[in-house]
Structures are given as C-alpha cells and as structure tokens.
Coordinates of C-alpha atoms in Angstrom, one line a residue:
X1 CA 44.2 39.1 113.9
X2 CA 46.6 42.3 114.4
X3 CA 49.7 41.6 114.7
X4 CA 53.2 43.9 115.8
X5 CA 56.4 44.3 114.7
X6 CA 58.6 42.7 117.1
X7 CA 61.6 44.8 117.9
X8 CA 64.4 43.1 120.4
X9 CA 64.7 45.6 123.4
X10 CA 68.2 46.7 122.5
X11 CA 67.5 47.2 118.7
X12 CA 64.7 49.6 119.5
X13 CA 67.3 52.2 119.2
X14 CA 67.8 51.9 115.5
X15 CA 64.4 53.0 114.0
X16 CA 64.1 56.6 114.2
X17 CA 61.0 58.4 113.9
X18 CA 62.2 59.4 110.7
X19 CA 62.3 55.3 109.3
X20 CA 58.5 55.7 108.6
X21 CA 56.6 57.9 106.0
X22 CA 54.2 58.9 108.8
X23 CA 54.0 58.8 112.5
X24 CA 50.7 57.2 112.3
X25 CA 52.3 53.6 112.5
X26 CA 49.5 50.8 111.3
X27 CA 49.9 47.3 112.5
X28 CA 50.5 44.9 109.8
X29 CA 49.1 41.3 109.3
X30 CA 50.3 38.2 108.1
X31 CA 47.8 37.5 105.3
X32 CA 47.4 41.2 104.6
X33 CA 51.0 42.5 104.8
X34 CA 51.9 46.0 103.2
X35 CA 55.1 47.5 103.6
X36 CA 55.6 50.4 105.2
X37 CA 58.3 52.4 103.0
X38 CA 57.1 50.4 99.6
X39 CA 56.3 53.0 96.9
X40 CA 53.2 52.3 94.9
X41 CA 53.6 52.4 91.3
X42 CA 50.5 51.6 89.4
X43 CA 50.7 48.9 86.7
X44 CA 49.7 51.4 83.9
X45 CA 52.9 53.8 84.4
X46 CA 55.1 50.9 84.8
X47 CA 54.0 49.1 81.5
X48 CA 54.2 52.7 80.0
X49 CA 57.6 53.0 81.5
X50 CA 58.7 49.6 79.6
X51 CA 57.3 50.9 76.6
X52 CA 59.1 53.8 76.5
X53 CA 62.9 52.3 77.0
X54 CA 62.4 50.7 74.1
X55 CA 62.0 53.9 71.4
X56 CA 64.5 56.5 71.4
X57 CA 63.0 59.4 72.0
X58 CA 62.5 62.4 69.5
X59 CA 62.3 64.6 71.9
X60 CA 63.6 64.5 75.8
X61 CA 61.1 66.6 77.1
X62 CA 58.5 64.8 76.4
X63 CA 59.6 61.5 78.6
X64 CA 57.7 62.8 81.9
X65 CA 59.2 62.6 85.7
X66 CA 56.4 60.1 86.7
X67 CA 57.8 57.4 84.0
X68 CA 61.4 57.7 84.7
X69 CA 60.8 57.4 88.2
X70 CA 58.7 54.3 87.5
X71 CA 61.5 52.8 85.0
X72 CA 64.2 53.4 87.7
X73 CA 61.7 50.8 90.0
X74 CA 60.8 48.6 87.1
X75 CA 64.8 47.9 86.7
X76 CA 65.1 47.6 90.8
X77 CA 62.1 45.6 90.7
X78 CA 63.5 43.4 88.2
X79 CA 66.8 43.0 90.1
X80 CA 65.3 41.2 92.8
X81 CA 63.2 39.1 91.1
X82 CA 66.1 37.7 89.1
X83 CA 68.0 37.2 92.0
X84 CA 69.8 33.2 92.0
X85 CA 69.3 32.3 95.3
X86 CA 71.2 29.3 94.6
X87 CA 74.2 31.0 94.4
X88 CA 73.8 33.0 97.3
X89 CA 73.0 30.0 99.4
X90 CA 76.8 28.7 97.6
X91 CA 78.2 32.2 99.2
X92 CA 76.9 31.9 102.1
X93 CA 77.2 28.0 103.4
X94 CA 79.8 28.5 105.1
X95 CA 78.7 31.7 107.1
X96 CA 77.8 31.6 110.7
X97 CA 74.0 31.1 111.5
X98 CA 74.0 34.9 112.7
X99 CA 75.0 36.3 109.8
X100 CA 72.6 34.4 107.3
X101 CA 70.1 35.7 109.7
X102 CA 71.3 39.2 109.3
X103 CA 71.5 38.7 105.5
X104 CA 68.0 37.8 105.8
X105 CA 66.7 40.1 107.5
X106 CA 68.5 43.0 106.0
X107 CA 66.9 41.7 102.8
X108 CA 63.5 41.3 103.1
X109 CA 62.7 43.4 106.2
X110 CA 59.0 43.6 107.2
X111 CA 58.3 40.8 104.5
X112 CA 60.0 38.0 106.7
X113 CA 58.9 35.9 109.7
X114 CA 60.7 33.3 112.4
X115 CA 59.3 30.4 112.0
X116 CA 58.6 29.5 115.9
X117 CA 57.6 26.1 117.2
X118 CA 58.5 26.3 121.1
X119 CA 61.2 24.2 121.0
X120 CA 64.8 24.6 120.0
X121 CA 64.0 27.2 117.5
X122 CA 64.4 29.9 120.3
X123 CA 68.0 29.9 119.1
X124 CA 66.7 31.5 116.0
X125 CA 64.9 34.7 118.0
X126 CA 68.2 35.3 119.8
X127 CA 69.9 35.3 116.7
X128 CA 67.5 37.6 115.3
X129 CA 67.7 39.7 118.5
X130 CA 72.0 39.9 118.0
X131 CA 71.4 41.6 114.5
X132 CA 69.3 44.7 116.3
X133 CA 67.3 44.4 113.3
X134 CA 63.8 44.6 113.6
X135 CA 61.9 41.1 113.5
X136 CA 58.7 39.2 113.7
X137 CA 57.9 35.9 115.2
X138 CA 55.1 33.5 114.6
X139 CA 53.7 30.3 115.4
X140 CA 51.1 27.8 114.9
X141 CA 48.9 26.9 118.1
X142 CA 47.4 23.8 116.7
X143 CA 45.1 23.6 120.2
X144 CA 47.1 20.1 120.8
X145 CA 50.1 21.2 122.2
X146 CA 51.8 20.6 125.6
X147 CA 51.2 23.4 128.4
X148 CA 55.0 23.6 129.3
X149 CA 54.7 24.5 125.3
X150 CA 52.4 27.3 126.2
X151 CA 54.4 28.7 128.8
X152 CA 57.3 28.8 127.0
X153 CA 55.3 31.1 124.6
X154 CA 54.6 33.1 127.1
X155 CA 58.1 33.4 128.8
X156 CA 59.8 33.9 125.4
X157 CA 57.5 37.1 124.6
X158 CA 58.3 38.6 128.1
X159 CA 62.0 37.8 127.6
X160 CA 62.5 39.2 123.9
X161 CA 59.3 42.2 124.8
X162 CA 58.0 40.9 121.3
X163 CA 54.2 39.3 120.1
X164 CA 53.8 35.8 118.3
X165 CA 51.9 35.9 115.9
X166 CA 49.9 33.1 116.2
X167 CA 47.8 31.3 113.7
X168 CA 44.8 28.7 114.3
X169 CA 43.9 26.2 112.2
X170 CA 39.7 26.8 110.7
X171 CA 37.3 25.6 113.7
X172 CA 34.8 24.4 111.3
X173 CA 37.6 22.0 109.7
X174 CA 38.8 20.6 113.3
X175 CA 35.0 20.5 114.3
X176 CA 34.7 18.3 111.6
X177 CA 37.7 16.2 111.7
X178 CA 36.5 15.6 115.6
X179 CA 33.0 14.9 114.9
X180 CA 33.3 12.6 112.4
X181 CA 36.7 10.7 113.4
X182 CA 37.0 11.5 117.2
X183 CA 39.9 13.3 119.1
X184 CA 42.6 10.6 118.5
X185 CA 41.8 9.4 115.0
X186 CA 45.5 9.5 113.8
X187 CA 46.5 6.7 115.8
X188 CA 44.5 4.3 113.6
X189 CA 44.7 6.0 110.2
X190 CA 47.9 8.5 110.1
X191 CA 49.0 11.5 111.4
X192 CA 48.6 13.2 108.0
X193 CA 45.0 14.9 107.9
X194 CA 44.9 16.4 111.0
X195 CA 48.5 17.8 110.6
X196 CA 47.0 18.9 107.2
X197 CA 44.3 20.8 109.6
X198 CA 46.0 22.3 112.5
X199 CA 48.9 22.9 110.7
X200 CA 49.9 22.8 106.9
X201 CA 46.5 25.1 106.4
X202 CA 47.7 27.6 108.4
X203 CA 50.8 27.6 108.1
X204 CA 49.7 28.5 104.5
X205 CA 48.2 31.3 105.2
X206 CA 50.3 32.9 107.2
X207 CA 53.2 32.4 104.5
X208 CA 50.6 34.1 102.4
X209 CA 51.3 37.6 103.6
X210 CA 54.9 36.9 103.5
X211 CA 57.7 37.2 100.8
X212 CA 60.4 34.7 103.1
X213 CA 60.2 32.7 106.4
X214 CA 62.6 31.2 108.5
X215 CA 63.0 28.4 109.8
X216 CA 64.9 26.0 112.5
X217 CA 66.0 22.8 110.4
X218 CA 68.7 21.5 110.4
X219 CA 70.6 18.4 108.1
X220 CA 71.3 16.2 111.4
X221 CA 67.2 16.4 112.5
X222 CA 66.5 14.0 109.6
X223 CA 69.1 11.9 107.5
X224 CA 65.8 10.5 105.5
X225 CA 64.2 14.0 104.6
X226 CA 66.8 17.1 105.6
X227 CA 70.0 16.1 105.0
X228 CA 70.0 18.3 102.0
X229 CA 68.7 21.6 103.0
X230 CA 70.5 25.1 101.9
X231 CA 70.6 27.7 104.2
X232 CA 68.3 29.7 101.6
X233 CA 66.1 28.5 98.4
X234 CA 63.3 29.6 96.8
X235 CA 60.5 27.6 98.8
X236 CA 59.4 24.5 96.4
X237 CA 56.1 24.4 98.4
X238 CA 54.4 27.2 99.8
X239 CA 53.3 30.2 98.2
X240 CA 54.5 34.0 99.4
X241 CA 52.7 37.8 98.9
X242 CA 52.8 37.6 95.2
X243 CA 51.7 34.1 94.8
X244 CA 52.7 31.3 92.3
X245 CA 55.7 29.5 91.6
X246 CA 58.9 30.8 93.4
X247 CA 57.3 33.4 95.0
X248 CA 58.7 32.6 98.8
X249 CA 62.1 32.6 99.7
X250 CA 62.9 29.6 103.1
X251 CA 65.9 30.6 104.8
X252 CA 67.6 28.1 107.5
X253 CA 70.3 29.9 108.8
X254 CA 71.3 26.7 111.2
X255 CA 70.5 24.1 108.6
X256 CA 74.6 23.0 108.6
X257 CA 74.7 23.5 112.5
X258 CA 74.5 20.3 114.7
X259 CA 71.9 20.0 117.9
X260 CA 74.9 19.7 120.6
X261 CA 76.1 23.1 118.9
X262 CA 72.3 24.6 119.7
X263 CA 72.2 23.4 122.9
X264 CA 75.7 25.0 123.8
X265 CA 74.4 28.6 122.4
X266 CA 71.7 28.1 124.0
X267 CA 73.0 27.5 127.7
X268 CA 75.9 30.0 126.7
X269 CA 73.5 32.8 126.3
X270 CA 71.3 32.2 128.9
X271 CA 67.7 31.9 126.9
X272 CA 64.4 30.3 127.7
X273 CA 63.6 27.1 126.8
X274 CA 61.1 24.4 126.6
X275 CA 61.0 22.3 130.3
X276 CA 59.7 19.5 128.3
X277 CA 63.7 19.2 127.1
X278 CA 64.9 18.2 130.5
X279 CA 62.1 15.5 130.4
X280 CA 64.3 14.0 127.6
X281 CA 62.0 15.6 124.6
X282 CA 64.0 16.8 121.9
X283 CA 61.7 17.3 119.0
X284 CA 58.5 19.1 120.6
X285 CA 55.2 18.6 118.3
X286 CA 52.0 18.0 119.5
X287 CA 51.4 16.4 123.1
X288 CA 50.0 13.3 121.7
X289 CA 52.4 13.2 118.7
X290 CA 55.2 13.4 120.5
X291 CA 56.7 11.6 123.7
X292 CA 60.3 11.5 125.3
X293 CA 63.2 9.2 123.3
X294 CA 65.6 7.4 125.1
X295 CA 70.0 7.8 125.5
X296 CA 71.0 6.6 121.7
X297 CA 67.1 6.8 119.7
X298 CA 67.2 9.5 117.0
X299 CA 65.1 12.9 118.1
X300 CA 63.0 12.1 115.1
X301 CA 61.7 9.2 116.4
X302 CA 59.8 10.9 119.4
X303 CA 57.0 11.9 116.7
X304 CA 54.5 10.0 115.3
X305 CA 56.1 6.7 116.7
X306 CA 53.4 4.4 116.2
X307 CA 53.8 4.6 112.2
X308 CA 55.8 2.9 109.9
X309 CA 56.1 6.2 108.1
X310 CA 58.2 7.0 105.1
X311 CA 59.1 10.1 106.3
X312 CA 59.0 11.6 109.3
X313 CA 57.4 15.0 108.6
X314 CA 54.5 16.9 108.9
X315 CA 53.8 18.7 105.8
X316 CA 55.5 21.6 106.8
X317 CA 59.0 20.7 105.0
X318 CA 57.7 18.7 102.3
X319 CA 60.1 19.9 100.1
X320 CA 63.0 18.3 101.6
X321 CA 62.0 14.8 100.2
X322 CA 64.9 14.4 97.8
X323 CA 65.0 13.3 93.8
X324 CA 67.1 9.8 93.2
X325 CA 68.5 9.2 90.0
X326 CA 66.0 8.0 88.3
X327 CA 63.9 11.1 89.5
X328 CA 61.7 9.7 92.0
X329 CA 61.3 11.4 95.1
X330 CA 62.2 9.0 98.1
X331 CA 62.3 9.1 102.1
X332 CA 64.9 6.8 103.9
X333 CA 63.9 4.8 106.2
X334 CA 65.3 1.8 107.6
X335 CA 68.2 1.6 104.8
X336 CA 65.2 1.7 102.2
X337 CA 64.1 4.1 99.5
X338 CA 60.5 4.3 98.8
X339 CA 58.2 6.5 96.5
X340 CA 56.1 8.8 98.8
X341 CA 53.0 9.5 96.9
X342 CA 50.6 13.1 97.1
X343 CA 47.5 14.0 96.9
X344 CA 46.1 11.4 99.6
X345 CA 43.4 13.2 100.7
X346 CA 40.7 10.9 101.1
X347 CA 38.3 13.0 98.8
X348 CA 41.1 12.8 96.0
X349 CA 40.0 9.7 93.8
X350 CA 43.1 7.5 92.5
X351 CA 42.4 6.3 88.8
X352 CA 44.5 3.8 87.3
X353 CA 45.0 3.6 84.0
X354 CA 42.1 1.6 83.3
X355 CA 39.7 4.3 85.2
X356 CA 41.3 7.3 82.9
X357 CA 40.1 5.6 79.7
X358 CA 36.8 4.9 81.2
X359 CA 36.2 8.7 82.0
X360 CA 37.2 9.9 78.4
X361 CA 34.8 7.8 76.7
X362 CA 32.1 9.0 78.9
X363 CA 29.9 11.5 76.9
X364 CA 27.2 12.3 78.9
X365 CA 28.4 12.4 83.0
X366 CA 26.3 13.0 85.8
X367 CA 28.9 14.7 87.3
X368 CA 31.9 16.9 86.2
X369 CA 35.5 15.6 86.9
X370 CA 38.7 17.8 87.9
X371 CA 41.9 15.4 87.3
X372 CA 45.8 16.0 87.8
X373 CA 48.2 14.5 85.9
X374 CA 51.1 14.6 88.0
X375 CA 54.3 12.5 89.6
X376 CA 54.8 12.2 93.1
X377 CA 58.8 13.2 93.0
X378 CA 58.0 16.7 91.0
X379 CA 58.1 19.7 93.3
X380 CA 55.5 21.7 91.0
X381 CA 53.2 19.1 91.9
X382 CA 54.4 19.0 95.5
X383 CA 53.7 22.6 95.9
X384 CA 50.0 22.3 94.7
X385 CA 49.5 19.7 97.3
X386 CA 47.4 21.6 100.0
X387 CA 45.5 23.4 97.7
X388 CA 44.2 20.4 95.7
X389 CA 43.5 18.3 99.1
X390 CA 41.6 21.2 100.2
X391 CA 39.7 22.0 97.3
X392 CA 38.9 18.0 97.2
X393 CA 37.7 18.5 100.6
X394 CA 35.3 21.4 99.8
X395 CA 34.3 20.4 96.5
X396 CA 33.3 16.6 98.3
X397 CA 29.7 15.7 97.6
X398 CA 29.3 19.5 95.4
X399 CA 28.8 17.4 92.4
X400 CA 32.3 17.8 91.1
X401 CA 34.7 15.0 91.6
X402 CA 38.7 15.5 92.4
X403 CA 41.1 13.1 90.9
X404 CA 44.5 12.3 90.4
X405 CA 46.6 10.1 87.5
X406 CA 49.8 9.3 88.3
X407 CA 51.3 10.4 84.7
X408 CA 55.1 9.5 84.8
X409 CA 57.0 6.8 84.0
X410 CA 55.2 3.7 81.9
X411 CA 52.3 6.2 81.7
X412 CA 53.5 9.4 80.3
X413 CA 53.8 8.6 76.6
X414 CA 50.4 7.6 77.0
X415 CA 49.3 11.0 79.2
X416 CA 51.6 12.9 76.1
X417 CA 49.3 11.5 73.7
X418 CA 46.1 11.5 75.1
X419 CA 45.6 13.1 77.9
X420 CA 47.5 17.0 76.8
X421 CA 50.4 16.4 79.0
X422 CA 53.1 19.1 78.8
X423 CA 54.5 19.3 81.7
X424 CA 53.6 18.4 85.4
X425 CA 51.3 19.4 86.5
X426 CA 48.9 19.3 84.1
X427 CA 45.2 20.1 85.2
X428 CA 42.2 18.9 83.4
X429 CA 38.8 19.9 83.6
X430 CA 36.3 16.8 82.5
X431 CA 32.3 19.0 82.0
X432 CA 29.3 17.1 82.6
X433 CA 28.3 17.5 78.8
X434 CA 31.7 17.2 76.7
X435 CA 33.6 14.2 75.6
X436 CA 37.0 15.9 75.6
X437 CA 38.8 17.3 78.6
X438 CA 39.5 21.1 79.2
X439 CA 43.4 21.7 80.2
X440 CA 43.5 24.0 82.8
X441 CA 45.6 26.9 81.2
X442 CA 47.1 29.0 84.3
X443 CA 50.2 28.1 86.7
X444 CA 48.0 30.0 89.8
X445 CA 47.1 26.6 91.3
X446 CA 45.6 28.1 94.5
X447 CA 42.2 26.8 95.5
X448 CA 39.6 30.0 94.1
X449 CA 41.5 29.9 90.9
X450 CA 40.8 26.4 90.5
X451 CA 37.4 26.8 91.8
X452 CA 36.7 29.8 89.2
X453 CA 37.6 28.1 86.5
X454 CA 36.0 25.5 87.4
X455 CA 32.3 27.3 87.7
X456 CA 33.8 28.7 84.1
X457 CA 33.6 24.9 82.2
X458 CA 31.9 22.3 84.8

C-alpha cells in the first residue's frame, strides 16, 4: 500500500528542494520504511571501524576516510540507542502537549506516525500541524466502524491536505473468524479475538516499519489501565524497524491533559470532529463495540459493555496494565485488583503443573510441543503476546502443539530446576523423538523466528 508523507499546508514551506538527496522523491511505506537522508554504512566497515578505535595506530595514514567516517556514525549511532527515555519523559512532564509533539517529531522524523482513531485524537494532527514539521498519519479501518467514522476520515484529510495511512486487518483471518463464529461472535465469548484480528495484527504491522508512534491517551480515559502513562517510554509491547526488545519508542504528548481540556482546543481551534460526539459518544471504537454513555457514566464504559471485563482495552495499550507490589500485573475494576492472564488464544493449550510433568516424561510423542514459561504481570512476556497467539493460530492442527506454563510464583523454583528457567520468558521446544526439552536461545520472539527454529528441532 503506498503511502505519503503528510505535510500540513502551512509547513510545506519548510522543506526545500535541497532537504532530499535527490529530486526523485519515493513514497515510503509503513512496513517497508527507509529514510530518505539515512546514510548506509555496511556492517563490515562499521565492525572494522570498532576494531580499529581500539589499537593505536602505528601509522595515521593508514586509518582510511571510509572507517573514520563510519566510527564518527558508530558513536552517533550509539548515542541514540543509549538514550534514557525515562528521563526524558521526567524533563518533559510538565511540557505542554505541543511541545512533546514537536520534541517528537523533531526526533524521529520520517520514522514516526500519529496514531489516528477518528475520534478525539484529531487534537493530536492539529498539534502536529502547529509544529510545521512534516508528519504522517495512520489508522486502522477494522471494516466495523461507524460511517460518521468514515466521513470524519475523509473530512480530516481534506482539512489537513494529508493521506491516512490505513491498515486492514488479513481477509483470510476475518473470513475465518466469520465463517466459523458468525459476525457478532464477541457478544457471547469476548471482545478479545476479533480485536486481536482487525486490530492488534495490524496494528503490528504497521509499527513494524516504524521506530516511534504516537498516540491519544490519556491518565483520566482509564483509572484501571492508564492512570500511569508517561508522555514517552520505550513501548513494552510492540516491536519497531529494528525489531526486538525496546526497539519502539510510544509517545503521548496529552497523556497528563484532561478530556474537558481536549474538547476546549478542540472547539478553540476550529477542527473536525466525529458527529458521533454530539450523539453523546465519547470513546469511538467499533459500531457494535461501542454505544452512547449517559451524563455521569465513565467514557470507558461505552465499549465493550456487555463484559465484566478486567480491563477495558483492546490490545492496543496492553502495556498500561500496571505491576502491584507483589509484582502481579492487575486491572481495577469495581475497587478490585485481579491477575489478567495472556496468551488466551484458544489454540494456546494451558498446562497445569500436573500436565508439564506428564509432557517431560513422554519419550516418544506423536507430536512436537512449543511451551512458554512465562507470568502474566512480565512485560517481556506481554510483548510476545500477539506473536505467540498468532503462531498458535497458524501452527493449529500442523502437528505442532502451542502451550503455555504459568512459571511464577509457587512454580518457579520448580520451572528453575526443571524446566531451564532463567528469566521470563523462557521458550522451550519439546521434538517428537527427545525426552528433554530444547530452550529456545534468541530474544527475536517474532512469529518466523519461532517458526524457523522450530522446522530446526521439531
């Protein structure tokens, strides 16, 4: 799907022709980003370049322009990755939402996108238009949305002269989900797989091509789940450009603004919104998700009202389901603190105890086993949690079963001793033909390194 740069109207004056190494301007694409002004240093010269500043050198001469040019990035490079964002969400707390979003996009450039949802997150495009920064929207169209939703789209592009870049959830997946369950199948068993479907999965992608993202939330949306949120951290979810662990930075440049503040910016300056708000709709999702709340309910409780659910979320924000003391991650509700579990994917087998010992002593399986020791309350494991649902999905009936143990608390001496446990999470690998388990060795947790090693050892 191409996708543009989207310029506000008054910033186009900034870029000069002279901002781009060639007037033969290629439209990038979420997924398959590349920077237009990064310099491409080759791996070789830059490990040759590390090499190097550690011997003195007999003779000066010898060090060649290519590899001081290449140590001069290595030590830039390095800057950035070291960068506590921590601290700089401490500096910058009690900034206004428009410069965080400046910060932001003065930072990471082509490499950051507004999160966009159609409702009050408008307020984060006009922001982003005040800079005169260049910037670039996207959304997800999960197909279920509201047609006031749609127009808004529309309106907001025409309004800003900008593209969304939209993502859609895999046809084949919602075909599925439809087929087997029919169109309203969340009403009677949670709102959680199809959100997984039209939304966490591409949402995934898209942050794939991206090294930050921003986002609308804010601590007054949801006492239970976002009460906590910094205006910037390293993402304890999703995965960015370079993939892994800490490799996406989530700004939320109105996280310590209240809604009534929104609103007022956003009559003050005049900006589209969704009509669905004067319906009395404050939090916008998908038309059947979400319905009108009356004078006094929480916005929150618009969406998903027919659960009893621990947290009001989607998947989108899991990380903002806080630690308690005792390090168990927990979702308010009603006064009460409960342990929200992962990896419920209904292709994800649960063993107890019981059924971990069985699978050990098994010699001889019919089929291979692919288990993860984790605890529910452990970002690490958080993070991995679309990746293993959906390889649990696409491994189901492939003659490999997907499993989880829950290895904390009376279990983890146990999972120390027997089961390899070093840190969560651990992955093991159970063949059809071997009595002991095989520890999956790399942190890249994405579903074709799992599935590669996998083919490696099953």
């Amino acid at each position: 799907m191409a996708l543009a740069i989207n310029v506000s109207s008054s910033s186009s004056s900034v870029i000069s022709s002279s901002s781009f190494p060639s007037s033969d301007l290629k439209v990038p694409q979420i997924g398959s980003l590349r920077l237009l002004d990064r310099i491409n240093v080759s791996a070789a010269s830059l490990s040759l370049s590390r090499k190097r500043s550690s011997v003195k050198a007999l003779n000066v001469q010898s060090i060649t322009k290519e590899s001081m040019v290449a140590s001069e990035l290595t030590e830039k490079l390095d800057v950035v990755e070291v960068e506590d964002f921590e601290e700089l969400a401490n500096r910058l707390e009690n900034a206004s939402p428009l410069e965080i979003m400046d910060k932001a996009l003065e930072k990471f450039g082509n490499d950051i996108a507004i999160a966009f949802s159609g409702a009050e997150d408008v307020a984060l495009i006009e922001y982003a238009h005040l800079t005169g920064r260049p910037y670039r929207v996207f959304s997800l169209d999960t197909g279920r949305l509201n047609p006031e939703t749609y127009r808004l789209f529309d309106t907001v592009e025409k309004h800003y002269g900008i593209r969304i870049e939209y993502m859609f959830p895999d046809a084949v997946e919602v075909q599925a989900l439809v087929r087997n369950k029919g169109l309203f199948s969340f009403y009677e068993d949670g709102h959680q797989e199809c959100c997984r479907i039209r939304k966490v999965r591409p949402l995934r992608r898209a942050l794939k091509g991206l090294r930050a993202w921003i986002t609308g939330q804010r601590k007054d949306q949801s006492p239970g789940t976002r009460s906590e949120i910094p205006v910037v951290q390293v993402d304890p979810v999703f995965e960015g450009l370079d993939g892994g662990v800490g490799s996406l930075v989530k700004w939320n440049p109105v996280a310590n603004v209240e809604g009534n503040d929104v609103w007022n910016f956003l009559r003050t300056m005049d900006v589209p919104v969704n009509t669905l708000h004067a319906a009395g709709y404050v939090s916008i999702g998908c038309e059947p998700c979400t319905r009108a709340v009356l004078p006094g309910q929480h916005e929150r409780e618009g969406r998903w009202w027919w659960e009893d659910a621990k947290a009001k979320e989607c998947g989108l924000h899991k990380g903002n389901i806080k630690e308690n003391t005792n390090g168990n991650a927990t979702a308010n509700v009603n006064g009460t603190s409960t342990v929200v579990d992962i990896f419920n994917s209904e292709n994800v087998v649960n063993l107890s105890r019981q059924g971990i010992e069985n699978l050990m002593k098994l010699e001889n399986r019919k089929e291979a086993w692919i288990v993860v020791l984790y605890a529910p309350w452990c970002p690490f494991c958080q993070a991995m949690e679309t990746s293993f649902d959906e390889l649990a999905d696409k491994l189901g009936g492939n003659g490999v079963k997907v499993a989880k143990f829950r290895a904390d608390g009376d279990q983890k001496d146990f999972a120390k001793k027997e089961l390899q446990l070093g840190s969560f999470p651990t992955i093991l690998v159970f063949p059809k033909n071997s009595s002991r388990p095989i520890k999956y060795p790399s942190e890249k947790r994405d579903v074709d390194s799992l599935t590669s090693f996998l083919n490696l050892v099953r």
